[in-house]
Short mmCIF file of C-alpha atoms in Angstrom, two decimals:
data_model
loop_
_atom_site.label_atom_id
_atom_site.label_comp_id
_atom_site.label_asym_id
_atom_site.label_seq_id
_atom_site.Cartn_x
_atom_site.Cartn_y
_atom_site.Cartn_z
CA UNK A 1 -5.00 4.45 10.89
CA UNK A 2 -4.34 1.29 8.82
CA UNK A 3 -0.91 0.99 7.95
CA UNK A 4 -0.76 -2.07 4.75
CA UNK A 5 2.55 -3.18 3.06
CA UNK A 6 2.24 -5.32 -0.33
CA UNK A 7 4.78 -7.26 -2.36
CA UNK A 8 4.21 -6.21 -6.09
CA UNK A 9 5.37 -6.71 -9.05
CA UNK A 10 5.24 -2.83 -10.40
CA UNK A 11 8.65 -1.95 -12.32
CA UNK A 12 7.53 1.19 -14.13
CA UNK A 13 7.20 4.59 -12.18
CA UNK A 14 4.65 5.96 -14.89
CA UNK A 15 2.35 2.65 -13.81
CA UNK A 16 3.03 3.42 -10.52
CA UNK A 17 1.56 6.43 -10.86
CA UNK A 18 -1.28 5.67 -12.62
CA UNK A 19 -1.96 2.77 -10.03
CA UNK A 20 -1.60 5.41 -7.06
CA UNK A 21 -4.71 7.38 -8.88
CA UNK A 22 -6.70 4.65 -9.05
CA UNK A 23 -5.75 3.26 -5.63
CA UNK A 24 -5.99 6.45 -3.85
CA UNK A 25 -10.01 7.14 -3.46
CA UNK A 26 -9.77 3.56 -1.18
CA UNK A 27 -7.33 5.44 1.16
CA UNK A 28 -9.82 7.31 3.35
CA UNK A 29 -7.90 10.38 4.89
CA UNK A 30 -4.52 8.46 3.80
CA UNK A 31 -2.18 7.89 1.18
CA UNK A 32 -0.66 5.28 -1.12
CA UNK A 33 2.57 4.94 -1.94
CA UNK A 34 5.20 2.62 -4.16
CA UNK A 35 8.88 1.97 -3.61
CA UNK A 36 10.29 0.69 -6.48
CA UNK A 37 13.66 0.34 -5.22
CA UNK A 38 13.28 -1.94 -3.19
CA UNK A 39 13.43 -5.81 -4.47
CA UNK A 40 9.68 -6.05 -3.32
CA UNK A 41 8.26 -2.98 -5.12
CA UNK A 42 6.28 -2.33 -2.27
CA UNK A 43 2.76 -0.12 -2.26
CA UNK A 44 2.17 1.37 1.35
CA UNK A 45 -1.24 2.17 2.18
CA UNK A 46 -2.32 4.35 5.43
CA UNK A 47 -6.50 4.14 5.56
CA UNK A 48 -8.82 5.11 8.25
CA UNK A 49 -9.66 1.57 7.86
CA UNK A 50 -8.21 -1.80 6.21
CA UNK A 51 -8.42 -1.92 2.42
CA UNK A 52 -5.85 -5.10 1.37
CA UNK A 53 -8.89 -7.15 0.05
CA UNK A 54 -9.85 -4.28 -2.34
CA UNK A 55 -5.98 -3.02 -3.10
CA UNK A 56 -5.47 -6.92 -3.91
CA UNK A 57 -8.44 -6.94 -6.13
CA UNK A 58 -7.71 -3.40 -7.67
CA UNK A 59 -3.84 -4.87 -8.27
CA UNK A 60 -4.74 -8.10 -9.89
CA UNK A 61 -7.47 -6.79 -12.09
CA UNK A 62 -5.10 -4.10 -13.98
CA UNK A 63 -2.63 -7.26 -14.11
CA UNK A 64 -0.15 -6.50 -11.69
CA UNK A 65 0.86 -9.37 -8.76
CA UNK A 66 -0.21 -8.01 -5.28
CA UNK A 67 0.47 -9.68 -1.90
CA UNK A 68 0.14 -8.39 1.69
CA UNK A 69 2.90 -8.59 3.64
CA UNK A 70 2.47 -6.37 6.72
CA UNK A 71 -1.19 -4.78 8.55
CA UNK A 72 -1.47 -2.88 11.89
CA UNK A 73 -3.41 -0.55 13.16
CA UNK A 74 -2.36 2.50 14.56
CA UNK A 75 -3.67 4.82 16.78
CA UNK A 76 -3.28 8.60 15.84
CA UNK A 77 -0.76 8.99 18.52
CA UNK A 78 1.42 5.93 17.90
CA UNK A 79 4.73 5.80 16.06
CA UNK A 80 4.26 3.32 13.72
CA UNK A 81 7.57 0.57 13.00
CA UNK A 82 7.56 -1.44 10.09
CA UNK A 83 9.48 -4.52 10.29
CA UNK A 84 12.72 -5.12 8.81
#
């Protein structure tokens, strides 16, 4: 797995939502999320493979600010740790 964490600039959980359907078909066997609490508004992606380029793409093109901030790869087994 591809674990990707992006700086946004997503306020609104209704276009958060509407972003995760759009966003989702790129996240082979995964899942996107947003947390809009926090000061970043971060989108998590977990992807069989790495997907920033097109998530960026995706982001900017429905007018939203998108910026990777984190990418590892995981191994099925591994516990993954985000950085603080």
């Amino acid at each position: 797995m591809v674990v990707e964490i992006f700086k946004t600039d997503v306020s609104d959980p209704g276009q958060a939502e509407a972003l995760m359907k759009s966003l989702k078909p790129l996240a082979t066997n995964g899942r996107v999320t947003f947390d809009l609490e926090d000061v970043d508004k971060i989108l998590r992606t977990e992807s069989d493979r790495g997907i920033a380029g097109q998530v960026i793409r995706l982001m900017v093109d429905s007018g939203f600010s998108c910026e990777l901030l984190y990418s590892k790869e995981t191994s099925r087994h591994e516990t993954e740790r985000v950085p603080q």
